[in-house]
Amino acid sequence: MAGGRLLAAGSAAGLKTSDEWRAVLAPFSHIVLVANSDAVDIGSLEAQFPPTALFVFFNKVYKVLDRPFPRPSLLISRGQPRGANIVYRGEVGEVVKFFPKDYFLGIMNIRLGQEEKLNPAADFQGAPTGHLDLVGFCGDFYTEGKTPTSGFAMALWLSDLKLPGAVVLAGFSAKRSEKWRVVSVHDWTFEQAFLRLFARLGKITIHGGVSTNAYARLAERFPEIPPAEISLAVAEVLSERLGNTDAEVDKLISLTNVIRSIDNFLRRLRPKFLKKKPKGPSGEQKEG
């Protein structure tokens, strides 16, 4: 797919508006958003999607890639209060090495909150870089006090672009594991519900499909039961189960009180000089 590869190479450089991004993304048959997740099988994704697909990755791609990825690709790098984390942690080179130049559309540096900072293109060490300011994009409906994940925002933004190609989510499981954290600043339950509804409306596609809703089948099997009654019954059971879980968590907290008290006591016994951080040449304390 030489034409598609040439189109992808470096096309992100200097882009800023949704219209500009749409013009670059529109030729692709699929936009595959690849989450940093245990559920991602890169080899399977490569085999299942045609050469005309664009694969979109997020930040630390070495969590899902172990070799250069020779397919049209785009990297999303989200701004933080200090800027993109791959920039201030010095990981740009480590991340970009997974994308051969002939296939790499470039980096999309985004922000979703006022406190988040976009980086100048020069910070990305010569990689073709565009920007997208989405401050307030999800503000009118997202959970108050929480912030959307980059993957969720991208899925919704791409859906709004009404691209000719399909928007596909791969590995968006929101599951905790020994390897993957589920950061509490995001509302994972809301996002999963929203994305499943979007998939059922045909606005996006979830790789592997969305399992059939057992409660929908229940309503079909017993049409005499109003859907509202089913919803109320489900809510009642969930409420009881959460209440029982809270009670068990309280027991666990009580059981660990002694351990936490001992830990706090030992921390207070530490000599003060061990608590101080070493000073740098300027006399300022170094960051831990």
JSON list of N, CA and C in Angstrom, two decimals, residues 57-112:
[
{"chain": "A", "resi": 57, "resn": "PHE", "atom": "N", "xyz": [-1.70, 4.85, 18.45]},
{"chain": "A", "resi": 57, "resn": "PHE", "atom": "CA", "xyz": [-1.16, 4.40, 19.73]},
{"chain": "A", "resi": 57, "resn": "PHE", "atom": "C", "xyz": [-1.12, 5.57, 20.72]},
{"chain": "A", "resi": 58, "resn": "PHE", "atom": "N", "xyz": [-0.87, 5.24, 21.99]},
{"chain": "A", "resi": 58, "resn": "PHE", "atom": "CA", "xyz": [-0.89, 6.24, 23.05]},
{"chain": "A", "resi": 58, "resn": "PHE", "atom": "C", "xyz": [0.38, 6.16, 23.90]},
{"chain": "A", "resi": 59, "resn": "ASN", "atom": "N", "xyz": [1.10, 7.28, 23.96]},
{"chain": "A", "resi": 59, "resn": "ASN", "atom": "CA", "xyz": [2.23, 7.47, 24.88]},
{"chain": "A", "resi": 59, "resn": "ASN", "atom": "C", "xyz": [3.24, 6.33, 24.88]},
{"chain": "A", "resi": 60, "resn": "LYS", "atom": "N", "xyz": [3.29, 5.56, 25.95]},
{"chain": "A", "resi": 60, "resn": "LYS", "atom": "CA", "xyz": [4.34, 4.55, 26.16]},
{"chain": "A", "resi": 60, "resn": "LYS", "atom": "C", "xyz": [4.04, 3.27, 25.38]},
{"chain": "A", "resi": 61, "resn": "VAL", "atom": "N", "xyz": [4.29, 3.31, 24.07]},
{"chain": "A", "resi": 61, "resn": "VAL", "atom": "CA", "xyz": [3.91, 2.19, 23.22]},
{"chain": "A", "resi": 61, "resn": "VAL", "atom": "C", "xyz": [4.76, 0.94, 23.47]},
{"chain": "A", "resi": 62, "resn": "TYR", "atom": "N", "xyz": [5.90, 1.09, 24.18]},
{"chain": "A", "resi": 62, "resn": "TYR", "atom": "CA", "xyz": [6.71, -0.09, 24.48]},
{"chain": "A", "resi": 62, "resn": "TYR", "atom": "C", "xyz": [5.98, -1.05, 25.41]},
{"chain": "A", "resi": 63, "resn": "LYS", "atom": "N", "xyz": [4.84, -0.63, 25.93]},
{"chain": "A", "resi": 63, "resn": "LYS", "atom": "CA", "xyz": [4.04, -1.53, 26.76]},
{"chain": "A", "resi": 63, "resn": "LYS", "atom": "C", "xyz": [3.26, -2.54, 25.90]},
{"chain": "A", "resi": 64, "resn": "VAL", "atom": "N", "xyz": [3.05, -2.21, 24.63]},
{"chain": "A", "resi": 64, "resn": "VAL", "atom": "CA", "xyz": [2.32, -3.13, 23.75]},
{"chain": "A", "resi": 64, "resn": "VAL", "atom": "C", "xyz": [3.12, -3.53, 22.51]},
{"chain": "A", "resi": 65, "resn": "LEU", "atom": "N", "xyz": [4.19, -2.80, 22.22]},
{"chain": "A", "resi": 65, "resn": "LEU", "atom": "CA", "xyz": [5.03, -3.12, 21.07]},
{"chain": "A", "resi": 65, "resn": "LEU", "atom": "C", "xyz": [6.40, -3.61, 21.55]},
{"chain": "A", "resi": 66, "resn": "ASP", "atom": "N", "xyz": [6.92, -4.64, 20.90]},
{"chain": "A", "resi": 66, "resn": "ASP", "atom": "CA", "xyz": [8.26, -5.11, 21.23]},
{"chain": "A", "resi": 66, "resn": "ASP", "atom": "C", "xyz": [9.18, -5.10, 20.02]},
{"chain": "A", "resi": 67, "resn": "ARG", "atom": "N", "xyz": [8.72, -4.50, 18.94]},
{"chain": "A", "resi": 67, "resn": "ARG", "atom": "CA", "xyz": [9.50, -4.38, 17.71]},
{"chain": "A", "resi": 67, "resn": "ARG", "atom": "C", "xyz": [8.93, -3.23, 16.89]},
{"chain": "A", "resi": 68, "resn": "PRO", "atom": "N", "xyz": [9.69, -2.72, 15.91]},
{"chain": "A", "resi": 68, "resn": "PRO", "atom": "CA", "xyz": [9.16, -1.66, 15.04]},
{"chain": "A", "resi": 68, "resn": "PRO", "atom": "C", "xyz": [7.86, -2.10, 14.36]},
{"chain": "A", "resi": 69, "resn": "PHE", "atom": "N", "xyz": [6.94, -1.18, 14.22]},
{"chain": "A", "resi": 69, "resn": "PHE", "atom": "CA", "xyz": [5.61, -1.50, 13.70]},
{"chain": "A", "resi": 69, "resn": "PHE", "atom": "C", "xyz": [5.49, -0.96, 12.28]},
{"chain": "A", "resi": 70, "resn": "PRO", "atom": "N", "xyz": [5.60, -1.82, 11.26]},
{"chain": "A", "resi": 70, "resn": "PRO", "atom": "CA", "xyz": [5.66, -1.36, 9.87]},
{"chain": "A", "resi": 70, "resn": "PRO", "atom": "C", "xyz": [4.28, -1.18, 9.24]},
{"chain": "A", "resi": 71, "resn": "ARG", "atom": "N", "xyz": [3.43, -0.41, 9.91]},
{"chain": "A", "resi": 71, "resn": "ARG", "atom": "CA", "xyz": [2.11, -0.11, 9.36]},
{"chain": "A", "resi": 71, "resn": "ARG", "atom": "C", "xyz": [1.85, 1.38, 9.59]},
{"chain": "A", "resi": 72, "resn": "PRO", "atom": "N", "xyz": [0.99, 2.01, 8.77]},
{"chain": "A", "resi": 72, "resn": "PRO", "atom": "CA", "xyz": [0.67, 3.43, 9.01]},
{"chain": "A", "resi": 72, "resn": "PRO", "atom": "C", "xyz": [0.24, 3.66, 10.45]},
{"chain": "A", "resi": 73, "resn": "SER", "atom": "N", "xyz": [0.89, 4.60, 11.12]},
{"chain": "A", "resi": 73, "resn": "SER", "atom": "CA", "xyz": [0.69, 4.78, 12.56]},
{"chain": "A", "resi": 73, "resn": "SER", "atom": "C", "xyz": [0.65, 6.26, 12.94]},
{"chain": "A", "resi": 74, "resn": "LEU", "atom": "N", "xyz": [-0.04, 6.52, 14.04]},
{"chain": "A", "resi": 74, "resn": "LEU", "atom": "CA", "xyz": [-0.10, 7.85, 14.65]},
{"chain": "A", "resi": 74, "resn": "LEU", "atom": "C", "xyz": [0.06, 7.66, 16.14]},
{"chain": "A", "resi": 75, "resn": "LEU", "atom": "N", "xyz": [0.83, 8.53, 16.78]},
{"chain": "A", "resi": 75, "resn": "LEU", "atom": "CA", "xyz": [1.03, 8.47, 18.23]},
{"chain": "A", "resi": 75, "resn": "LEU", "atom": "C", "xyz": [0.32, 9.64, 18.90]},
{"chain": "A", "resi": 76, "resn": "ILE", "atom": "N", "xyz": [-0.53, 9.34, 19.88]},
{"chain": "A", "resi": 76, "resn": "ILE", "atom": "CA", "xyz": [-1.18, 10.39, 20.68]},
{"chain": "A", "resi": 76, "resn": "ILE", "atom": "C", "xyz": [-0.34, 10.63, 21.92]},
{"chain": "A", "resi": 77, "resn": "SER", "atom": "N", "xyz": [0.06, 11.88, 22.13]},
{"chain": "A", "resi": 77, "resn": "SER", "atom": "CA", "xyz": [0.83, 12.26, 23.31]},
{"chain": "A", "resi": 77, "resn": "SER", "atom": "C", "xyz": [0.07, 13.38, 24.02]},
{"chain": "A", "resi": 78, "resn": "ARG", "atom": "N", "xyz": [-0.47, 13.07, 25.17]},
{"chain": "A", "resi": 78, "resn": "ARG", "atom": "CA", "xyz": [-1.31, 14.02, 25.88]},
{"chain": "A", "resi": 78, "resn": "ARG", "atom": "C", "xyz": [-0.51, 14.96, 26.77]},
{"chain": "A", "resi": 79, "resn": "GLY", "atom": "N", "xyz": [-0.87, 16.20, 26.76]},
{"chain": "A", "resi": 79, "resn": "GLY", "atom": "CA", "xyz": [-0.23, 17.17, 27.62]},
{"chain": "A", "resi": 79, "resn": "GLY", "atom": "C", "xyz": [-0.63, 16.98, 29.08]},
{"chain": "A", "resi": 80, "resn": "GLN", "atom": "N", "xyz": [0.30, 17.21, 29.97]},
{"chain": "A", "resi": 80, "resn": "GLN", "atom": "CA", "xyz": [0.08, 17.23, 31.41]},
{"chain": "A", "resi": 80, "resn": "GLN", "atom": "C", "xyz": [0.41, 18.64, 31.89]},
{"chain": "A", "resi": 81, "resn": "PRO", "atom": "N", "xyz": [0.21, 18.95, 33.17]},
{"chain": "A", "resi": 81, "resn": "PRO", "atom": "CA", "xyz": [0.62, 20.28, 33.64]},
{"chain": "A", "resi": 81, "resn": "PRO", "atom": "C", "xyz": [2.07, 20.61, 33.35]},
{"chain": "A", "resi": 82, "resn": "ARG", "atom": "N", "xyz": [2.93, 19.58, 33.28]},
{"chain": "A", "resi": 82, "resn": "ARG", "atom": "CA", "xyz": [4.34, 19.79, 32.94]},
{"chain": "A", "resi": 82, "resn": "ARG", "atom": "C", "xyz": [4.61, 19.53, 31.45]},
{"chain": "A", "resi": 83, "resn": "GLY", "atom": "N", "xyz": [3.57, 19.30, 30.68]},
{"chain": "A", "resi": 83, "resn": "GLY", "atom": "CA", "xyz": [3.74, 18.95, 29.29]},
{"chain": "A", "resi": 83, "resn": "GLY", "atom": "C", "xyz": [3.60, 17.44, 29.10]},
{"chain": "A", "resi": 84, "resn": "ALA", "atom": "N", "xyz": [3.87, 16.97, 27.90]},
{"chain": "A", "resi": 84, "resn": "ALA", "atom": "CA", "xyz": [3.74, 15.54, 27.59]},
{"chain": "A", "resi": 84, "resn": "ALA", "atom": "C", "xyz": [4.70, 14.72, 28.45]},
{"chain": "A", "resi": 85, "resn": "ASN", "atom": "N", "xyz": [4.20, 13.62, 29.01]},
{"chain": "A", "resi": 85, "resn": "ASN", "atom": "CA", "xyz": [5.06, 12.85, 29.92]},
{"chain": "A", "resi": 85, "resn": "ASN", "atom": "C", "xyz": [6.25, 12.21, 29.20]},
{"chain": "A", "resi": 86, "resn": "ILE", "atom": "N", "xyz": [6.10, 11.85, 27.91]},
{"chain": "A", "resi": 86, "resn": "ILE", "atom": "CA", "xyz": [7.24, 11.26, 27.22]},
{"chain": "A", "resi": 86, "resn": "ILE", "atom": "C", "xyz": [8.33, 12.30, 26.96]},
{"chain": "A", "resi": 87, "resn": "VAL", "atom": "N", "xyz": [7.97, 13.59, 27.05]},
{"chain": "A", "resi": 87, "resn": "VAL", "atom": "CA", "xyz": [8.96, 14.65, 26.90]},
{"chain": "A", "resi": 87, "resn": "VAL", "atom": "C", "xyz": [9.69, 14.89, 28.21]},
{"chain": "A", "resi": 88, "resn": "TYR", "atom": "N", "xyz": [8.94, 15.16, 29.29]},
{"chain": "A", "resi": 88, "resn": "TYR", "atom": "CA", "xyz": [9.63, 15.51, 30.54]},
{"chain": "A", "resi": 88, "resn": "TYR", "atom": "C", "xyz": [10.30, 14.31, 31.20]},
{"chain": "A", "resi": 89, "resn": "ARG", "atom": "N", "xyz": [9.94, 13.10, 30.75]},
{"chain": "A", "resi": 89, "resn": "ARG", "atom": "CA", "xyz": [10.64, 11.91, 31.26]},
{"chain": "A", "resi": 89, "resn": "ARG", "atom": "C", "xyz": [11.75, 11.45, 30.31]},
{"chain": "A", "resi": 90, "resn": "GLY", "atom": "N", "xyz": [11.94, 12.20, 29.24]},
{"chain": "A", "resi": 90, "resn": "GLY", "atom": "CA", "xyz": [13.02, 11.89, 28.31]},
{"chain": "A", "resi": 90, "resn": "GLY", "atom": "C", "xyz": [12.83, 10.59, 27.55]},
{"chain": "A", "resi": 91, "resn": "GLU", "atom": "N", "xyz": [11.58, 10.25, 27.21]},
{"chain": "A", "resi": 91, "resn": "GLU", "atom": "CA", "xyz": [11.29, 8.97, 26.57]},
{"chain": "A", "resi": 91, "resn": "GLU", "atom": "C", "xyz": [10.90, 9.10, 25.11]},
{"chain": "A", "resi": 92, "resn": "VAL", "atom": "N", "xyz": [11.01, 10.28, 24.52]},
{"chain": "A", "resi": 92, "resn": "VAL", "atom": "CA", "xyz": [10.58, 10.48, 23.13]},
{"chain": "A", "resi": 92, "resn": "VAL", "atom": "C", "xyz": [11.31, 9.52, 22.19]},
{"chain": "A", "resi": 93, "resn": "GLY", "atom": "N", "xyz": [12.63, 9.47, 22.29]},
{"chain": "A", "resi": 93, "resn": "GLY", "atom": "CA", "xyz": [13.40, 8.60, 21.42]},
{"chain": "A", "resi": 93, "resn": "GLY", "atom": "C", "xyz": [13.06, 7.13, 21.60]},
{"chain": "A", "resi": 94, "resn": "GLU", "atom": "N", "xyz": [12.84, 6.73, 22.86]},
{"chain": "A", "resi": 94, "resn": "GLU", "atom": "CA", "xyz": [12.51, 5.34, 23.16]},
{"chain": "A", "resi": 94, "resn": "GLU", "atom": "C", "xyz": [11.17, 4.95, 22.55]},
{"chain": "A", "resi": 95, "resn": "VAL", "atom": "N", "xyz": [10.23, 5.89, 22.49]},
{"chain": "A", "resi": 95, "resn": "VAL", "atom": "CA", "xyz": [8.90, 5.62, 21.95]},
{"chain": "A", "resi": 95, "resn": "VAL", "atom": "C", "xyz": [8.89, 5.68, 20.43]},
{"chain": "A", "resi": 96, "resn": "VAL", "atom": "N", "xyz": [9.47, 6.72, 19.87]},
{"chain": "A", "resi": 96, "resn": "VAL", "atom": "CA", "xyz": [9.41, 6.95, 18.42]},
{"chain": "A", "resi": 96, "resn": "VAL", "atom": "C", "xyz": [10.16, 5.86, 17.64]},
{"chain": "A", "resi": 97, "resn": "LYS", "atom": "N", "xyz": [11.13, 5.22, 18.26]},
{"chain": "A", "resi": 97, "resn": "LYS", "atom": "CA", "xyz": [11.91, 4.20, 17.55]},
{"chain": "A", "resi": 97, "resn": "LYS", "atom": "C", "xyz": [11.05, 3.03, 17.07]},
{"chain": "A", "resi": 98, "resn": "PHE", "atom": "N", "xyz": [9.86, 2.88, 17.63]},
{"chain": "A", "resi": 98, "resn": "PHE", "atom": "CA", "xyz": [8.98, 1.79, 17.22]},
{"chain": "A", "resi": 98, "resn": "PHE", "atom": "C", "xyz": [8.25, 2.09, 15.91]},
{"chain": "A", "resi": 99, "resn": "PHE", "atom": "N", "xyz": [8.37, 3.33, 15.39]},
{"chain": "A", "resi": 99, "resn": "PHE", "atom": "CA", "xyz": [7.63, 3.72, 14.20]},
{"chain": "A", "resi": 99, "resn": "PHE", "atom": "C", "xyz": [8.58, 4.06, 13.05]},
{"chain": "A", "resi": 100, "resn": "PRO", "atom": "N", "xyz": [8.74, 3.15, 12.09]},
{"chain": "A", "resi": 100, "resn": "PRO", "atom": "CA", "xyz": [9.58, 3.44, 10.92]},
{"chain": "A", "resi": 100, "resn": "PRO", "atom": "C", "xyz": [9.07, 4.71, 10.22]},
{"chain": "A", "resi": 101, "resn": "LYS", "atom": "N", "xyz": [9.99, 5.55, 9.81]},
{"chain": "A", "resi": 101, "resn": "LYS", "atom": "CA", "xyz": [9.62, 6.85, 9.26]},
{"chain": "A", "resi": 101, "resn": "LYS", "atom": "C", "xyz": [8.70, 6.76, 8.05]},
{"chain": "A", "resi": 102, "resn": "ASP", "atom": "N", "xyz": [8.90, 5.74, 7.22]},
{"chain": "A", "resi": 102, "resn": "ASP", "atom": "CA", "xyz": [8.09, 5.62, 6.00]},
{"chain": "A", "resi": 102, "resn": "ASP", "atom": "C", "xyz": [6.62, 5.34, 6.29]},
{"chain": "A", "resi": 103, "resn": "TYR", "atom": "N", "xyz": [6.33, 4.89, 7.52]},
{"chain": "A", "resi": 103, "resn": "TYR", "atom": "CA", "xyz": [4.96, 4.54, 7.87]},
{"chain": "A", "resi": 103, "resn": "TYR", "atom": "C", "xyz": [4.36, 5.47, 8.94]},
{"chain": "A", "resi": 104, "resn": "PHE", "atom": "N", "xyz": [5.16, 6.37, 9.45]},
{"chain": "A", "resi": 104, "resn": "PHE", "atom": "CA", "xyz": [4.75, 7.15, 10.62]},
{"chain": "A", "resi": 104, "resn": "PHE", "atom": "C", "xyz": [4.13, 8.47, 10.22]},
{"chain": "A", "resi": 105, "resn": "LEU", "atom": "N", "xyz": [2.81, 8.60, 10.48]},
{"chain": "A", "resi": 105, "resn": "LEU", "atom": "CA", "xyz": [2.14, 9.87, 10.23]},
{"chain": "A", "resi": 105, "resn": "LEU", "atom": "C", "xyz": [2.70, 10.96, 11.14]},
{"chain": "A", "resi": 106, "resn": "GLY", "atom": "N", "xyz": [3.01, 10.59, 12.39]},
{"chain": "A", "resi": 106, "resn": "GLY", "atom": "CA", "xyz": [3.63, 11.52, 13.33]},
{"chain": "A", "resi": 106, "resn": "GLY", "atom": "C", "xyz": [2.97, 11.48, 14.69]},
{"chain": "A", "resi": 107, "resn": "ILE", "atom": "N", "xyz": [3.14, 12.57, 15.45]},
{"chain": "A", "resi": 107, "resn": "ILE", "atom": "CA", "xyz": [2.63, 12.69, 16.81]},
{"chain": "A", "resi": 107, "resn": "ILE", "atom": "C", "xyz": [1.50, 13.71, 16.85]},
{"chain": "A", "resi": 108, "resn": "MET", "atom": "N", "xyz": [0.42, 13.34, 17.51]},
{"chain": "A", "resi": 108, "resn": "MET", "atom": "CA", "xyz": [-0.66, 14.29, 17.79]},
{"chain": "A", "resi": 108, "resn": "MET", "atom": "C", "xyz": [-0.57, 14.64, 19.27]},
{"chain": "A", "resi": 109, "resn": "ASN", "atom": "N", "xyz": [-0.15, 15.86, 19.57]},
{"chain": "A", "resi": 109, "resn": "ASN", "atom": "CA", "xyz": [-0.03, 16.33, 20.95]},
{"chain": "A", "resi": 109, "resn": "ASN", "atom": "C", "xyz": [-1.35, 17.00, 21.33]},
{"chain": "A", "resi": 110, "resn": "ILE", "atom": "N", "xyz": [-2.06, 16.41, 22.30]},
{"chain": "A", "resi": 110, "resn": "ILE", "atom": "CA", "xyz": [-3.40, 16.90, 22.64]},
{"chain": "A", "resi": 110, "resn": "ILE", "atom": "C", "xyz": [-3.46, 17.39, 24.08]},
{"chain": "A", "resi": 111, "resn": "ARG", "atom": "N", "xyz": [-4.48, 18.17, 24.37]},
{"chain": "A", "resi": 111, "resn": "ARG", "atom": "CA", "xyz": [-4.80, 18.50, 25.75]},
{"chain": "A", "resi": 111, "resn": "ARG", "atom": "C", "xyz": [-6.32, 18.54, 25.89]},
{"chain": "A", "resi": 112, "resn": "LEU", "atom": "N", "xyz": [-6.79, 18.18, 27.10]},
{"chain": "A", "resi": 112, "resn": "LEU", "atom": "CA", "xyz": [-8.23, 18.13, 27.37]},
{"chain": "A", "resi": 112, "resn": "LEU", "atom": "C", "xyz": [-8.63, 19.08, 28.49]}
]
